[in-house]
Coordinates of C-alpha atoms and ligand atoms in Angstrom, one line a residue:
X1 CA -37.7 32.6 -6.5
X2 CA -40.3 33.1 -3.9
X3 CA -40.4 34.7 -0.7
X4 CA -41.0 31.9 1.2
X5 CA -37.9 30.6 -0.5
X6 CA -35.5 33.7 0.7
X7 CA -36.8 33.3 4.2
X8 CA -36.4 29.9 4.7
X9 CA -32.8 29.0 2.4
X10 CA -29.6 30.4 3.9
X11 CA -26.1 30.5 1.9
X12 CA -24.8 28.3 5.0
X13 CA -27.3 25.8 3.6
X14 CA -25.2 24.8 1.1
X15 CA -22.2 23.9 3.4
X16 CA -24.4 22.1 5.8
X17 CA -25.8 19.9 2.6
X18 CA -22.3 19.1 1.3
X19 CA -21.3 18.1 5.1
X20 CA -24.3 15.4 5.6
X21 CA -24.1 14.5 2.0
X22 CA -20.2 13.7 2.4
X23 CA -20.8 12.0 5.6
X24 CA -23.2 9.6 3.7
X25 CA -21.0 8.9 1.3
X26 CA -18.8 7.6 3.7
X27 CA -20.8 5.3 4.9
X28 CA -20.7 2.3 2.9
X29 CA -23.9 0.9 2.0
X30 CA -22.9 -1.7 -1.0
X31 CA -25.4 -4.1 -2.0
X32 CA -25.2 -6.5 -1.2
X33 CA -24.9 -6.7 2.0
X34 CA -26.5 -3.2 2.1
X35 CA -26.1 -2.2 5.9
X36 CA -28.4 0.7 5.1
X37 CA -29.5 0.9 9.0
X38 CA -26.1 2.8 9.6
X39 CA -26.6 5.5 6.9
X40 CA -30.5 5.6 8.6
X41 CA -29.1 5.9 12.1
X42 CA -27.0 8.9 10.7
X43 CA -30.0 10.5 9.0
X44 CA -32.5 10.0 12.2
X45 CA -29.8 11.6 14.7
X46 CA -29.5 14.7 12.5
X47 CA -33.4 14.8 12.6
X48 CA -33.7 14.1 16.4
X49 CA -31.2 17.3 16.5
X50 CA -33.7 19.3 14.7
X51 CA -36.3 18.0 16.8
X52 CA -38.0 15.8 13.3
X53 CA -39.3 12.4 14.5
X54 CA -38.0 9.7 12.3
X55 CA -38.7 6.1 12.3
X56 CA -36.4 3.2 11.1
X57 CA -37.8 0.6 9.8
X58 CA -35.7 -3.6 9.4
X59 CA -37.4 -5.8 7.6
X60 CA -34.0 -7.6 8.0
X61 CA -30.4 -6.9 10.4
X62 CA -29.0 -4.1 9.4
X63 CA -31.5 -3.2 6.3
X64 CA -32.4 -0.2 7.5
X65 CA -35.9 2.4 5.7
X66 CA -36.0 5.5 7.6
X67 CA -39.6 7.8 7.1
X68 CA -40.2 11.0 8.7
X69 CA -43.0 13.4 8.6
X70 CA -44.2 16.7 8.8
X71 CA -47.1 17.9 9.1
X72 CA -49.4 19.8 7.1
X73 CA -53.0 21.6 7.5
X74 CA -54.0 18.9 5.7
X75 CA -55.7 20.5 3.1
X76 CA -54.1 18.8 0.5
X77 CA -52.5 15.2 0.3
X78 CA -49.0 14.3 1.2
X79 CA -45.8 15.1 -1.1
X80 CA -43.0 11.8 -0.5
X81 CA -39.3 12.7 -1.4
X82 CA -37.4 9.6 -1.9
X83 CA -34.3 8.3 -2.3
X84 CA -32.5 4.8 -1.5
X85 CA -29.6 4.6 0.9
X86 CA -27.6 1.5 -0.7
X87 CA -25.1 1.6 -3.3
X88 CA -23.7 -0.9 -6.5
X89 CA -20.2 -2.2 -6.2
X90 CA -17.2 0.1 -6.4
X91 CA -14.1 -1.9 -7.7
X92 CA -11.4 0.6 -5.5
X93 CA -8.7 0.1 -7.6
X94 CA -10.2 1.2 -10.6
X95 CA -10.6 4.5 -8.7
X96 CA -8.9 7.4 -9.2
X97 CA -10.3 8.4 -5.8
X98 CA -11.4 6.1 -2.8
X99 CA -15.0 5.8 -3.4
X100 CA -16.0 5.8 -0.1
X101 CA -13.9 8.8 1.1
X102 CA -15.8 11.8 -0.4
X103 CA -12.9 13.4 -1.3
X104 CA -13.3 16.6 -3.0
X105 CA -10.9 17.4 -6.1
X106 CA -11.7 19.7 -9.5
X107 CA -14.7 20.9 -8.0
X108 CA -16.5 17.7 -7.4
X109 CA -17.2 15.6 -4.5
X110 CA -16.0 12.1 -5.5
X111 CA -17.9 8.4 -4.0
X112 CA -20.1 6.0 -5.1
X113 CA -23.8 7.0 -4.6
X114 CA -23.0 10.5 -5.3
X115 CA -25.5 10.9 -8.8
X116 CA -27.2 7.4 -7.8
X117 CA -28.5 8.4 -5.2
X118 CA -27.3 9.3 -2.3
X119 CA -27.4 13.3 -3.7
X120 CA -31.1 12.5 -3.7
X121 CA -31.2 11.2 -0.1
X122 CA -29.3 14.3 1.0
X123 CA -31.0 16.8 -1.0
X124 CA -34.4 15.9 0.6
X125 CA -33.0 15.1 4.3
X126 CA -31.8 18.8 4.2
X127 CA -35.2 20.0 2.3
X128 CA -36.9 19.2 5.6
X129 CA -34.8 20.4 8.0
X130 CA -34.9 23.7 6.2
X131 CA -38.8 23.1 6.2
X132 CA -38.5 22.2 9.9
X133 CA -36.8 24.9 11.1
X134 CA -38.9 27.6 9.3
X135 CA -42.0 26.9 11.0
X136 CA -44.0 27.4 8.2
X137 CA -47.4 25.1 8.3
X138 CA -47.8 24.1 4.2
X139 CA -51.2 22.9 2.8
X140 CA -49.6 19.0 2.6
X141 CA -47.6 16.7 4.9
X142 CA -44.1 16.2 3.4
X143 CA -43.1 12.9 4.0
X144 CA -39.2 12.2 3.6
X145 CA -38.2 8.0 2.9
X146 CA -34.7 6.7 2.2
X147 CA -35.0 2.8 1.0
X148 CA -33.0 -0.2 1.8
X149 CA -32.1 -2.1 -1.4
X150 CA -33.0 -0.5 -4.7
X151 CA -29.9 -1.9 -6.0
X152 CA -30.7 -5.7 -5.8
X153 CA -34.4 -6.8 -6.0
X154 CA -36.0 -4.2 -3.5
X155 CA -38.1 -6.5 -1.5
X156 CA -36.0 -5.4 2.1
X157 CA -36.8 -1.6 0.7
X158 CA -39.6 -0.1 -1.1
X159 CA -41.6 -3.3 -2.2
X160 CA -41.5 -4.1 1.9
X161 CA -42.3 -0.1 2.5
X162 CA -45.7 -1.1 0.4
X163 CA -46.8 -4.1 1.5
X164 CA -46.1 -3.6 5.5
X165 CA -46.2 0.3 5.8
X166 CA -47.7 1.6 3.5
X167 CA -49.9 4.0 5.3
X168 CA -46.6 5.9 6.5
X169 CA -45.6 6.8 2.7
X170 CA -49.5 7.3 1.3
X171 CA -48.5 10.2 -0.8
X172 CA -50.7 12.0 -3.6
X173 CA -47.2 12.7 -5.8
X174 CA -43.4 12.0 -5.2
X175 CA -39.9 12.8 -6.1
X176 CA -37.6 10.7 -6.7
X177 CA -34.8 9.8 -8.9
X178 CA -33.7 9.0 -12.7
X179 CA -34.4 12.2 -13.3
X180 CA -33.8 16.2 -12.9
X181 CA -30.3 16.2 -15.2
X182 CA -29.9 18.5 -17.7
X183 CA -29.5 17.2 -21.3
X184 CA -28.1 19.0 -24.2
X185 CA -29.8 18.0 -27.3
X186 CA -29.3 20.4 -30.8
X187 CA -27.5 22.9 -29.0
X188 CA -30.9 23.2 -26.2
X189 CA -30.0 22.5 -22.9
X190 CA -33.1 20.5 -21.2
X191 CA -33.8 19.5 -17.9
X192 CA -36.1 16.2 -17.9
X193 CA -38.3 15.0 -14.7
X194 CA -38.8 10.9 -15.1
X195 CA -42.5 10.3 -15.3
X196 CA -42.2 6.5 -16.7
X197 CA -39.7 3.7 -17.0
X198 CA -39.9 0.3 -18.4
X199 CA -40.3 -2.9 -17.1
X200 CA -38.8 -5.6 -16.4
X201 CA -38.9 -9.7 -16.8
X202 CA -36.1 -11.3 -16.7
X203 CA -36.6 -15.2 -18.2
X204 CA -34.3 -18.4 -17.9
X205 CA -34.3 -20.7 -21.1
X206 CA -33.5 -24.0 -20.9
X207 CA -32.8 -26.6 -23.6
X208 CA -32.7 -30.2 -22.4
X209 CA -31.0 -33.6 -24.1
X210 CA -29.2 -36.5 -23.8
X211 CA -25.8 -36.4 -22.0
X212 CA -22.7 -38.5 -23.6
X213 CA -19.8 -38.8 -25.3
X214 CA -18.5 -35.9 -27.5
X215 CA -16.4 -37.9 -29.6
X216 CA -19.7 -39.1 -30.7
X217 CA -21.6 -36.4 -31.4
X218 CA -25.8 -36.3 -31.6
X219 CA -28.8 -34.7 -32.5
X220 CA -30.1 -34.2 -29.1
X221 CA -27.1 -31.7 -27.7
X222 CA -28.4 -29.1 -25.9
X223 CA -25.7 -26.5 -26.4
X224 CA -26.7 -26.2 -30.5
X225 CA -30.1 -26.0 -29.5
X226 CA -29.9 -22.9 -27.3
X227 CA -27.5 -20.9 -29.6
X228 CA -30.2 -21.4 -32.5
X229 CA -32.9 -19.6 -29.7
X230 CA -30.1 -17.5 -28.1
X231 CA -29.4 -16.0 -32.3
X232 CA -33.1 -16.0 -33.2
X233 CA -33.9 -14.0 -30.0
X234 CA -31.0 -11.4 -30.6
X235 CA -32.2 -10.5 -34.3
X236 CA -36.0 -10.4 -32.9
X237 CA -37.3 -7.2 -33.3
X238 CA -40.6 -5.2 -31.6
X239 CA -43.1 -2.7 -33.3
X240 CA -43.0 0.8 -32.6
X241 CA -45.0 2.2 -29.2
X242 CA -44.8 5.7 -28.5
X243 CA -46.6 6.7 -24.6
X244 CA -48.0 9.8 -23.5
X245 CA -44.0 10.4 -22.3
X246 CA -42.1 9.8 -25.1
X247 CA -44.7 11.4 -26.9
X248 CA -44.5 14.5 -25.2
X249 CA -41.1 15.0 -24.8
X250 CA -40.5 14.5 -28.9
X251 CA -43.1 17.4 -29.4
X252 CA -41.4 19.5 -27.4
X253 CA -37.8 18.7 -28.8
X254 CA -39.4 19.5 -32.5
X255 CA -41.5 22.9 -31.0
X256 CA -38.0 23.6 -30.8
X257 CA -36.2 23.8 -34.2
X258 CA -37.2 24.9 -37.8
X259 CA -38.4 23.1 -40.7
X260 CA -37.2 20.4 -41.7
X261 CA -35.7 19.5 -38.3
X262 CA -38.5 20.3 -36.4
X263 CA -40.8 17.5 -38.9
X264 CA -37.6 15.2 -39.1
X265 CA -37.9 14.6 -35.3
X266 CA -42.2 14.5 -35.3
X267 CA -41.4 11.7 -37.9
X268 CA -39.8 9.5 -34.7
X269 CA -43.6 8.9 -33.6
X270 CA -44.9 8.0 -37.0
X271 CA -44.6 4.0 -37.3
X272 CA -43.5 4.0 -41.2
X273 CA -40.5 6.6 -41.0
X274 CA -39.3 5.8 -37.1
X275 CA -36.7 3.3 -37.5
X276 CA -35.5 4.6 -40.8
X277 CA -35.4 8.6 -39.2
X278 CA -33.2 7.1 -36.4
X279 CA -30.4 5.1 -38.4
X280 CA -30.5 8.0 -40.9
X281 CA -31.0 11.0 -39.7
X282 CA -29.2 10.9 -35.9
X283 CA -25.6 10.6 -36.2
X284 CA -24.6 9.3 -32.6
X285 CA -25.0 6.4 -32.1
X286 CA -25.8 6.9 -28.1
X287 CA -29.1 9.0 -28.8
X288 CA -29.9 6.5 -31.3
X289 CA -29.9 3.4 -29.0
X290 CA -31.4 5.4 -26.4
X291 CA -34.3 6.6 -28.2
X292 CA -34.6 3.4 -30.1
X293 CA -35.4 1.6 -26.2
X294 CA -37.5 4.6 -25.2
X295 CA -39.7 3.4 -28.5
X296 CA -39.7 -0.3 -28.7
X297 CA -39.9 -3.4 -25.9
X298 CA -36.0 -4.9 -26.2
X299 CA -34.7 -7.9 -25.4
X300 CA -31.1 -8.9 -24.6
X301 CA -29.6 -12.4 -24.4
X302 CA -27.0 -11.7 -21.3
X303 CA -26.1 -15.5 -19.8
X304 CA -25.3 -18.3 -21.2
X305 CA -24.3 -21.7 -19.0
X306 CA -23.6 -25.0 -21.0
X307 CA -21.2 -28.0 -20.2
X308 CA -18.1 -28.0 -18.2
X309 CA -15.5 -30.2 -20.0
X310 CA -15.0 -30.0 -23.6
X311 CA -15.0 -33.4 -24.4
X312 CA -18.7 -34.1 -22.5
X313 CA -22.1 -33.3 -24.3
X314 CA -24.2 -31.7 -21.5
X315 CA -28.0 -32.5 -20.9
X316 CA -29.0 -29.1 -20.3
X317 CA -28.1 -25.5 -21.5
X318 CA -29.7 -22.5 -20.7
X319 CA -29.6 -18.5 -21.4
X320 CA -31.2 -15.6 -19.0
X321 CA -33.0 -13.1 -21.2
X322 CA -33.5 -9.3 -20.0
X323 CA -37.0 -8.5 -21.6
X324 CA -37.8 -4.5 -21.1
X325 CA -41.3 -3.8 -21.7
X326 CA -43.1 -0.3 -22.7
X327 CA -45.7 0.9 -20.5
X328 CA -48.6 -0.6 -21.6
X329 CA -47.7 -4.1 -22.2
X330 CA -47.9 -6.5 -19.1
X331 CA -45.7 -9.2 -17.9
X332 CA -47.9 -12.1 -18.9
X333 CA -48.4 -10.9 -22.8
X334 CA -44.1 -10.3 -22.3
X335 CA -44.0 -13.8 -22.0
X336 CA -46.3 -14.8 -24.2
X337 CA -44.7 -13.3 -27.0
X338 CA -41.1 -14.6 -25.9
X339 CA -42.7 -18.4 -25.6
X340 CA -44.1 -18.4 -29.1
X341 CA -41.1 -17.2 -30.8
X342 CA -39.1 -19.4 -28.5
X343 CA -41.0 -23.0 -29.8
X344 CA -41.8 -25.6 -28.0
X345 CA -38.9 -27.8 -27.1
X346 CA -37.3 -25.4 -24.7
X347 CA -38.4 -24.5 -20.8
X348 CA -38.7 -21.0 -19.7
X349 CA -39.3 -19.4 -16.3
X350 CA -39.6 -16.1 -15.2
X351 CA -36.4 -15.2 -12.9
X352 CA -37.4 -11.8 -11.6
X353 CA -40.7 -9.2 -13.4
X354 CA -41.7 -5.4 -12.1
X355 CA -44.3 -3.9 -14.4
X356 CA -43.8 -0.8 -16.7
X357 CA -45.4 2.3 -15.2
X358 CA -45.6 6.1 -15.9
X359 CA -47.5 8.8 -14.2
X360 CA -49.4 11.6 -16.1
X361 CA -47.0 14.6 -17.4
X362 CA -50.0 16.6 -16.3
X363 CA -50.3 17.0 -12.8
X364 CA -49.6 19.9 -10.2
X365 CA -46.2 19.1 -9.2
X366 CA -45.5 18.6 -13.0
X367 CA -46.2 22.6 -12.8
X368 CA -44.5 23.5 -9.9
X369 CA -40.9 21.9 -11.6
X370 CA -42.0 23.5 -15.2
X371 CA -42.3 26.9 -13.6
X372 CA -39.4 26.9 -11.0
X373 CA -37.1 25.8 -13.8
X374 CA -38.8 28.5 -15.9
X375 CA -37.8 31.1 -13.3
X376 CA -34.6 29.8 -12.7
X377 CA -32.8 29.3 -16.7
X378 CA -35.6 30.8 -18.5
X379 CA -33.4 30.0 -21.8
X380 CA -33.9 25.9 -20.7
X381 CA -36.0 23.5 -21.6
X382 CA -38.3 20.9 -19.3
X383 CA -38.7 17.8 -20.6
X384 CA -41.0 14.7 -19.1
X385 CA -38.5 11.4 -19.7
X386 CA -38.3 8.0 -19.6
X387 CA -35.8 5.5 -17.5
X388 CA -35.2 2.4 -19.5
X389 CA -34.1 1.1 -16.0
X390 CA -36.3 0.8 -13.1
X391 CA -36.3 2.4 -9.8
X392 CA -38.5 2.5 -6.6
X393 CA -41.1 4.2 -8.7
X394 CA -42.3 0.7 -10.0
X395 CA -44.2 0.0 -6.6
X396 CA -45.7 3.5 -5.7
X397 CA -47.2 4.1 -9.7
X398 CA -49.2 1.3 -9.4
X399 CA -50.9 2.7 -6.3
X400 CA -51.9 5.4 -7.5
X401 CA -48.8 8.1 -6.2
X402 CA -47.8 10.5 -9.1
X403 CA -44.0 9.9 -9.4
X404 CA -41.2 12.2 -11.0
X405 CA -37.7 11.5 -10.8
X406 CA -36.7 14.4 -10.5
X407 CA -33.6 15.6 -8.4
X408 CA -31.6 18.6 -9.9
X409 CA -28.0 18.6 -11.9
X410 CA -26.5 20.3 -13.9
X411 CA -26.0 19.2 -17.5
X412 CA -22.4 19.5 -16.9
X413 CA -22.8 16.3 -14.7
X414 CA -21.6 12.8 -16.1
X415 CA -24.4 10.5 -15.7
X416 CA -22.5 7.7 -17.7
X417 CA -20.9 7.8 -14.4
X418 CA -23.9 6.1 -12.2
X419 CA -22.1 2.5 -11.6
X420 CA -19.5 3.5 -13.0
X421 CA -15.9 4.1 -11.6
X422 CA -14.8 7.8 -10.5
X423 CA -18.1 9.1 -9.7
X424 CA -19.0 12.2 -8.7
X425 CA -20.9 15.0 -8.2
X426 CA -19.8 18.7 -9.1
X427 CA -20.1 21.6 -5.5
X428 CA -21.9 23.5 -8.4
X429 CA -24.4 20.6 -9.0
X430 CA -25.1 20.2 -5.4
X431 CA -26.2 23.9 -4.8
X432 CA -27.8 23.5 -7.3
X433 CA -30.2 20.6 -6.9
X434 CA -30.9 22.1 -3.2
X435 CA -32.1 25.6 -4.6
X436 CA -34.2 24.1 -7.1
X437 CA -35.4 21.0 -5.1
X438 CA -36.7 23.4 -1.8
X439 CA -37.9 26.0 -4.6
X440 CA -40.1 23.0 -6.2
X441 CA -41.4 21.4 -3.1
X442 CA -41.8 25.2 -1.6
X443 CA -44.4 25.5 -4.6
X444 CA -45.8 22.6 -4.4
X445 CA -46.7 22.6 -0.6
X446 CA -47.0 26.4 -0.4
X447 CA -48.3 27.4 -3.6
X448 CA -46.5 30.8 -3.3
Ligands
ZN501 ZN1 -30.7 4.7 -7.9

């Protein structure tokens, strides 16, 4: 690590990180309702202490964005760190552990936000106190957000950040989240940085006919209609699209085995052998769906809503589709393509849609994580990645803002856990995520 890094992290760091990151977790910032002000009030007092102006921005009671700044020479453009306050669901009694109590027990601290993503929020509150309090002047403003409802449709958070504010989050690059964990793939351990995710539109079908009896039963019943679609539409397959991410990170996997392994997984790009390399040739099943999503658009049938009394034929039925689109293909030619193999016959509208996006593996901050995880597990590999979700991301790629999820764990983290019950984040993990997170951004802003 650096120099500036030994002056500026202290082992009592690490204890003050786990202390504010507990206390957050405590807080409970479900979504709905969200209540995110309180976890902002808690971040902006610790700031005030430290003598960091913050400001907390409502677009609604209690949905609380908090932004804070420091400044650089301004020499180069601003670096954001991100993360969102508010939480999904925790169902307590499924719990082994309260969620909201941030208990700690077999070396982890145990809530819900800990890996999504209230680890992040921590991480890069505590990244700019330490920034704060060395005095140092870097070459770029580091601008530190935390974001009301990621969780539900983000228009109180980041979408509201954009269109209201944005000149308080105007970045050049960002880190965020969905990324930063460490993978094990063919005995490699790998630590990936997000630079894309999919999109999303989500579509209502609805077939329409005649209400009546069901004792006398007729052509025009809706609910027959739709399960046709609802079957056609599951079987419906997409061709194969590999981006500059997916691309990228499948080199590098090969680079790293022999022959035949190392053509076997080059074949996962190469449209004739793709599909057949992947049912064949990867044994778990996981890795297989995964990649399989990272390569294709996907589309899942998920609601279905006909009738209420068995012996009435309803005059509607209808299905919610979640379409997932690559980078590269837009909402409208989504659509498109779901309305032709739909038919006519049938009404569709478009529930909820945030485009694809991805940000260019090459970049300088790209560099910075390569080299500090270089330096810190030389034996690891860095790998760019793709979210088949969507996060905050979606709204500052199309600005412009070069976005990584990126916030450090340790592959010995369970990220099936994110939503999940019993989450929770290893003491291990946590240290480590602030040593690597201050030692990225410390490169990036410092260039030493
Ligand atoms: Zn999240």
């Amino acid at each position: 690590m650096s120099d500036c890094f030994h002056q500026i992290f202290e082992d009592e760091s690490i204890a003050e990180l786990t202390a504010h990151f507990r206390n957050l977790i405590r807080i409970d910032t479900t979504n709905p309702p969200g209540n995110e002000t309180a976890a902002a009030r808690y971040i902006a007092d610790v700031f005030e202490r430290e003598g960091i102006h913050s400001k907390i921005i409502e677009p609604a009671p209690n949905r609380g964005n908090i932004v804070a700044r420091l400044n650089g020479d301004g020499s180069k453009r601003p670096l954001l760190l991100m993360g969102h306050l508010d939480v999904v669901v925790a169902e307590p009694d499924k719990w082994e552990l309260p969620p909201f109590s941030a208990e700690i027990e077999k070396g982890c601290i145990w809530g819900r936000g800990t890996l999504d993503c209230k680890n992040s929020v921590a991480l890069w509150m505590m990244v700019l106190i330490l920034l704060k309090r060395s005095g140092i002047r870097p070459k770029r403003d580091v601008i530190f957000l935390a974001t009301a409802d990621e969780e539900a449709d983000q228009r109180l958070g980041m979408e509201w950040m954009v269109d209201h504010h944005y000149e308080l989050i105007d970045a050049e690059s960002a880190l965020s989240e969905g990324g930063g964990f460490g993978i094990s793939v063919m005995d490699k351990t790998y630590y990936t940085y997000q630079s894309a995710e999919k999109g999303i539109v989500w579509l209502r079908i609805t077939a329409r006919g005649a209400a009546g009896h069901a004792s006398v039963p007729q052509s025009d019943n809706p609910t027959p209609k739709l399960a046709a679609i609802v079957d056609k539409l599951s079987k419906k397959t997409f061709p194969l699209r590999v981006t500059p991410t997916v691309r990228k990170m499948i080199e590098i996997m090969a680079a790293d085995q022999k022959f035949p392994l190392s053509f076997f997984i080059k074949q996962l790009c190469n449209p004739l052998l793709s599909d057949k390399i992947l049912k064949l040739a990867v044994k778990d099943e996981t890795i297989v769906t995964n990649l399989h999503a990272m390569l294709h658009n996907t589309l899942c049938p998920t609601v279905l809503r006909a009738g209420s009394k068995v012996n009435v034929i309803p005059s509607e039925a209808c299905c919610e589709i979640d379409f997932r689109l690559l980078p590269g293909y837009s909402i409208d030619e989504c659509y498109h393509d779901l309305k032709k193999t739909v038919g006519s016959g049938f009404e569709i509208d478009v529930i909820d849609a945030r485009p694809a996006n991805e940000s260019p593996d090459e970049h300088s901050l790209a560099d910075s994580i390569q080299k500090i995880m270089h330096q810190y597990q030389p034996q690891a590999g860095v790998l760019p990645y793709m979210l088949t979700g969507t996060s905050d991301a979606c709204f500052l790629r199309p600005k412009g803002v070069v976005v990584y999820g990126f916030t450090p764990l340790l592959p010995t983290d369970d990220m099936s856990l994110v939503h999940n019950h019993n989450e929770r984040i290893s003491l291990e993990s946590l240290e480590f995520s602030l040593k690597i997170g201050l030692a990225v951004v410390l490169d990036h802003i410092m260039e030493c």
